[in-house]
Amino acid sequence: MSTDALDLYQADRKVGRLFDERPLRFVYDDAWLGWPAAHAIAPDIPLRDGAHVGEAVHAFFENLLPEGRLRRFLQVSRHATTVFGLLRSVGGDTASGLTIWPQGERPAPPRYRGTTWGEIADTNKLGVGVGPSGSGARYEIGFPVLQYRGLLDEVIPADTGQATRRAYCDAGVATQWTSYGGDHLLGDPQAIGDSVNWLTDRFAGKPMRGNC
């Protein structure tokens, strides 16, 4: 009868295999051993061919599991009591940056969808549902707002910034808007002095004159 096993991965590279034996047995993958950037998973489990067994292996893999009440919950809910059984029941990502998969399975390649900061701002609907304190709006804003942008901002579209400003102004939120000649990065250092002065005045209790 074959021994049950789990495969250990770092990103899409297989690091090795853990066998459900007493004591636990771990073997580095041949391809991992041949990779120039390979490293040991722990100082007491050196990077070499052959099986690793003993307290170091048990301690390393036990430390990948949650502790305390969460571990006890997993033991009861997953009907698992051994380190191997718990690792098999939870699987996936671990605190070490490694992932654990059933023998023969491998992590799927990540999929990313291209997006822009403007799209992110639009998705979060900045300015939607805002209103002054006591207005009954979903997001009541009981403090003055400072908004600024660089006229040459190449990250957040001008229409997005202007739409956010209009939303706050139309909702009756006290808003001050300032434009600077820089781009997305250079606009920040240009705004530092004005922003510090604006905050200083607010903490001093001075009223703000909005420019909606």
Tab-separated table of C-alpha atoms in Angstrom:
chain	number	residue	atom	x	y	z
A	1	MET	CA	0.000	0.000	0.000
A	2	SER	CA	1.452	3.359	-1.013
A	3	THR	CA	2.157	5.979	1.631
A	4	ASP	CA	0.024	9.119	1.563
A	5	ALA	CA	2.002	12.268	0.789
A	6	LEU	CA	1.758	16.030	0.372
A	7	ASP	CA	3.714	18.193	-2.058
A	8	LEU	CA	5.381	21.390	-0.930
A	9	TYR	CA	5.653	24.336	-3.356
A	10	GLN	CA	7.250	27.754	-3.431
A	11	ALA	CA	5.235	29.683	-6.015
A	12	ASP	CA	5.171	27.289	-8.984
A	13	ARG	CA	8.325	25.363	-8.022
A	14	LYS	CA	8.020	22.060	-6.236
A	15	VAL	CA	10.240	22.053	-3.169
A	16	GLY	CA	9.712	18.523	-1.958
A	17	ARG	CA	7.337	15.900	-0.630
A	18	LEU	CA	6.181	15.078	2.900
A	19	PHE	CA	5.252	11.464	3.631
A	20	ASP	CA	2.688	10.351	6.200
A	21	GLU	CA	4.981	8.106	8.179
A	22	ARG	CA	5.973	7.774	11.818
A	23	PRO	CA	8.146	9.743	12.111
A	24	LEU	CA	7.322	12.189	9.291
A	25	ARG	CA	9.634	11.903	6.297
A	26	PHE	CA	10.504	14.784	3.956
A	27	VAL	CA	12.427	14.567	0.675
A	28	TYR	CA	13.584	17.513	-1.436
A	29	ASP	CA	12.541	17.372	-5.082
A	30	ASP	CA	15.358	16.658	-7.549
A	31	ALA	CA	14.472	19.693	-9.663
A	32	TRP	CA	14.580	21.898	-6.562
A	33	LEU	CA	17.987	20.544	-5.607
A	34	GLY	CA	19.241	21.391	-9.094
A	35	TRP	CA	17.885	24.947	-9.074
A	36	PRO	CA	20.678	27.516	-8.441
A	37	ALA	CA	18.440	29.651	-6.204
A	38	ALA	CA	17.190	26.732	-4.094
A	39	HIS	CA	17.365	27.008	-0.325
A	40	ALA	CA	16.644	24.785	2.635
A	41	ILE	CA	13.192	25.063	4.180
A	42	ALA	CA	14.854	25.175	7.604
A	43	PRO	CA	18.439	25.208	8.962
A	44	ASP	CA	17.915	21.771	10.522
A	45	ILE	CA	16.620	20.346	7.224
A	46	PRO	CA	19.662	20.946	5.003
A	47	LEU	CA	19.473	21.036	1.232
A	48	ARG	CA	20.606	17.559	0.202
A	49	ASP	CA	19.433	14.417	-1.499
A	50	GLY	CA	17.794	11.693	0.544
A	51	ALA	CA	15.198	11.508	3.271
A	52	HIS	CA	14.945	13.808	6.275
A	53	VAL	CA	13.293	12.411	9.408
A	54	GLY	CA	13.253	13.306	13.065
A	55	GLU	CA	12.284	16.122	15.382
A	56	ALA	CA	13.405	18.887	12.986
A	57	VAL	CA	10.983	17.734	10.303
A	58	HIS	CA	8.119	17.329	12.746
A	59	ALA	CA	8.780	20.732	14.353
A	60	PHE	CA	8.987	22.574	11.033
A	61	PHE	CA	5.715	21.249	9.662
A	62	GLU	CA	3.923	21.548	12.996
A	63	ASN	CA	4.864	25.241	13.073
A	64	LEU	CA	3.034	25.736	9.775
A	65	LEU	CA	-0.241	24.995	11.580
A	66	PRO	CA	-2.329	27.476	13.595
A	67	GLU	CA	-2.085	27.262	17.360
A	68	GLY	CA	-4.382	27.279	20.344
A	69	ARG	CA	-8.134	27.296	19.937
A	70	LEU	CA	-8.000	27.390	16.148
A	71	ARG	CA	-5.961	24.191	16.056
A	72	ARG	CA	-8.341	22.486	18.455
A	73	PHE	CA	-11.249	23.614	16.290
A	74	LEU	CA	-9.578	22.120	13.214
A	75	GLN	CA	-8.882	18.881	15.018
A	76	VAL	CA	-12.554	18.492	15.879
A	77	SER	CA	-14.093	19.848	12.685
A	78	ARG	CA	-11.699	18.064	10.305
A	79	HIS	CA	-11.443	14.875	12.356
A	80	ALA	CA	-7.651	15.125	12.202
A	81	THR	CA	-5.230	14.798	15.091
A	82	THR	CA	-1.799	14.307	13.513
A	83	VAL	CA	0.367	17.008	11.984
A	84	PHE	CA	0.081	15.361	8.580
A	85	GLY	CA	-3.694	15.014	8.857
A	86	LEU	CA	-4.125	18.663	9.802
A	87	LEU	CA	-1.846	19.835	6.991
A	88	ARG	CA	-3.812	17.737	4.523
A	89	SER	CA	-7.120	19.117	5.789
A	90	VAL	CA	-6.155	22.799	5.617
A	91	GLY	CA	-3.640	22.749	2.750
A	92	GLY	CA	-3.005	25.827	0.622
A	93	ASP	CA	-0.928	28.763	1.838
A	94	THR	CA	1.140	28.623	4.996
A	95	ALA	CA	2.818	31.259	7.142
A	96	SER	CA	6.184	30.298	5.629
A	97	GLY	CA	5.321	31.440	2.090
A	98	LEU	CA	5.115	27.808	1.027
A	99	THR	CA	1.965	26.071	-0.188
A	100	ILE	CA	0.887	22.511	0.497
A	101	TRP	CA	-0.966	20.400	-2.047
A	102	PRO	CA	-2.175	16.810	-2.300
A	103	GLN	CA	0.366	14.563	-3.971
A	104	GLY	CA	0.411	15.125	-7.725
A	105	GLU	CA	-1.458	18.447	-7.637
A	106	ARG	CA	0.190	21.804	-8.226
A	107	PRO	CA	-0.798	25.443	-7.736
A	108	ALA	CA	-2.602	27.082	-10.635
A	109	PRO	CA	-0.765	30.021	-12.241
A	110	PRO	CA	-1.998	33.408	-10.970
A	111	ARG	CA	-4.315	35.375	-13.197
A	112	TYR	CA	-4.265	39.145	-13.173
A	113	ARG	CA	-6.571	41.568	-14.908
A	114	GLY	CA	-5.012	44.795	-16.072
A	115	THR	CA	-6.510	47.903	-14.491
A	116	THR	CA	-5.734	51.554	-13.814
A	117	TRP	CA	-5.931	53.755	-10.739
A	118	GLY	CA	-8.761	55.596	-12.430
A	119	GLU	CA	-10.739	52.377	-12.756
A	120	ILE	CA	-10.036	51.563	-9.117
A	121	ALA	CA	-11.305	54.979	-8.055
A	122	ASP	CA	-14.406	54.565	-10.218
A	123	THR	CA	-15.035	51.073	-8.843
A	124	ASN	CA	-14.907	52.394	-5.288
A	125	LYS	CA	-17.339	55.142	-6.361
A	126	LEU	CA	-15.531	57.937	-4.559
A	127	GLY	CA	-18.047	60.608	-3.639
A	128	VAL	CA	-21.101	58.366	-3.978
A	129	GLY	CA	-23.394	58.436	-0.953
A	130	VAL	CA	-21.572	61.256	0.869
A	131	GLY	CA	-23.184	64.146	2.667
A	132	PRO	CA	-22.591	66.566	5.536
A	133	SER	CA	-23.147	65.590	9.152
A	134	GLY	CA	-26.834	65.172	9.948
A	135	SER	CA	-27.831	64.819	6.288
A	136	GLY	CA	-28.819	61.179	6.588
A	137	ALA	CA	-26.398	60.258	3.816
A	138	ARG	CA	-24.807	56.830	3.869
A	139	TYR	CA	-21.413	58.402	4.534
A	140	GLU	CA	-21.840	61.500	6.672
A	141	ILE	CA	-18.732	63.699	6.627
A	142	GLY	CA	-18.634	66.050	9.565
A	143	PHE	CA	-15.280	67.630	8.763
A	144	PRO	CA	-13.858	69.796	5.973
A	145	VAL	CA	-12.177	68.073	3.035
A	146	LEU	CA	-9.009	69.009	1.141
A	147	GLN	CA	-8.635	67.630	-2.377
A	148	TYR	CA	-5.752	68.271	-4.752
A	149	ARG	CA	-4.293	66.849	-7.939
A	150	GLY	CA	-1.474	67.409	-10.387
A	151	LEU	CA	-2.609	68.874	-13.681
A	152	LEU	CA	-0.262	66.484	-15.482
A	153	ASP	CA	-1.398	63.431	-13.505
A	154	GLU	CA	-0.900	60.450	-15.788
A	155	VAL	CA	-2.337	57.873	-13.366
A	156	ILE	CA	-5.737	59.159	-12.212
A	157	PRO	CA	-7.689	60.721	-15.100
A	158	ALA	CA	-8.696	64.361	-14.735
A	159	ASP	CA	-12.359	63.429	-15.188
A	160	THR	CA	-12.173	61.112	-12.170
A	161	GLY	CA	-10.691	63.808	-9.945
A	162	GLN	CA	-13.179	66.423	-11.118
A	163	ALA	CA	-16.100	64.034	-10.657
A	164	THR	CA	-15.050	63.350	-7.062
A	165	ARG	CA	-14.827	67.063	-6.383
A	166	ARG	CA	-18.242	67.717	-7.896
A	167	ALA	CA	-19.779	64.880	-5.887
A	168	TYR	CA	-18.541	66.313	-2.605
A	169	CYS	CA	-19.529	69.861	-3.525
A	170	ASP	CA	-22.979	68.870	-4.810
A	171	ALA	CA	-23.567	66.930	-1.598
A	172	GLY	CA	-22.835	70.019	0.480
A	173	VAL	CA	-19.569	68.789	1.986
A	174	ALA	CA	-17.180	71.648	2.768
A	175	THR	CA	-14.437	71.103	0.201
A	176	GLN	CA	-11.287	72.924	-0.835
A	177	TRP	CA	-9.806	72.016	-4.220
A	178	THR	CA	-6.298	72.888	-5.368
A	179	SER	CA	-4.437	72.018	-8.576
A	180	TYR	CA	-0.674	71.863	-9.035
A	181	GLY	CA	1.499	71.773	-12.116
A	182	GLY	CA	3.097	68.404	-11.416
A	183	ASP	CA	2.233	64.854	-12.415
A	184	HIS	CA	1.022	62.058	-10.131
A	185	LEU	CA	4.289	61.903	-8.158
A	186	LEU	CA	5.521	65.492	-8.343
A	187	GLY	CA	2.131	66.862	-7.341
A	188	ASP	CA	2.597	65.529	-3.789
A	189	PRO	CA	5.791	67.448	-2.882
A	190	GLN	CA	4.229	70.544	-4.432
A	191	ALA	CA	1.212	70.162	-2.158
A	192	ILE	CA	3.072	69.426	1.098
A	193	GLY	CA	3.339	73.031	2.298
A	194	ASP	CA	-0.286	73.892	1.558
A	195	SER	CA	-1.496	70.616	3.081
A	196	VAL	CA	0.440	71.170	6.325
A	197	ASN	CA	-0.846	74.745	6.594
A	198	TRP	CA	-4.397	73.568	5.882
A	199	LEU	CA	-4.208	70.924	8.607
A	200	THR	CA	-2.632	73.389	11.042
A	201	ASP	CA	-5.522	75.792	10.520
A	202	ARG	CA	-8.085	73.040	11.015
A	203	PHE	CA	-6.538	71.881	14.296
A	204	ALA	CA	-6.405	75.521	15.385
A	205	GLY	CA	-10.159	75.713	14.852
A	206	LYS	CA	-9.997	78.208	12.008
A	207	PRO	CA	-12.953	78.022	9.597
A	208	MET	CA	-12.334	76.844	6.073
A	209	ARG	CA	-13.576	78.669	3.027
A	210	GLY	CA	-14.408	76.092	0.445
A	211	ASN	CA	-14.060	76.813	-3.259
A	212	CYS	CA	-16.783	74.620	-4.738
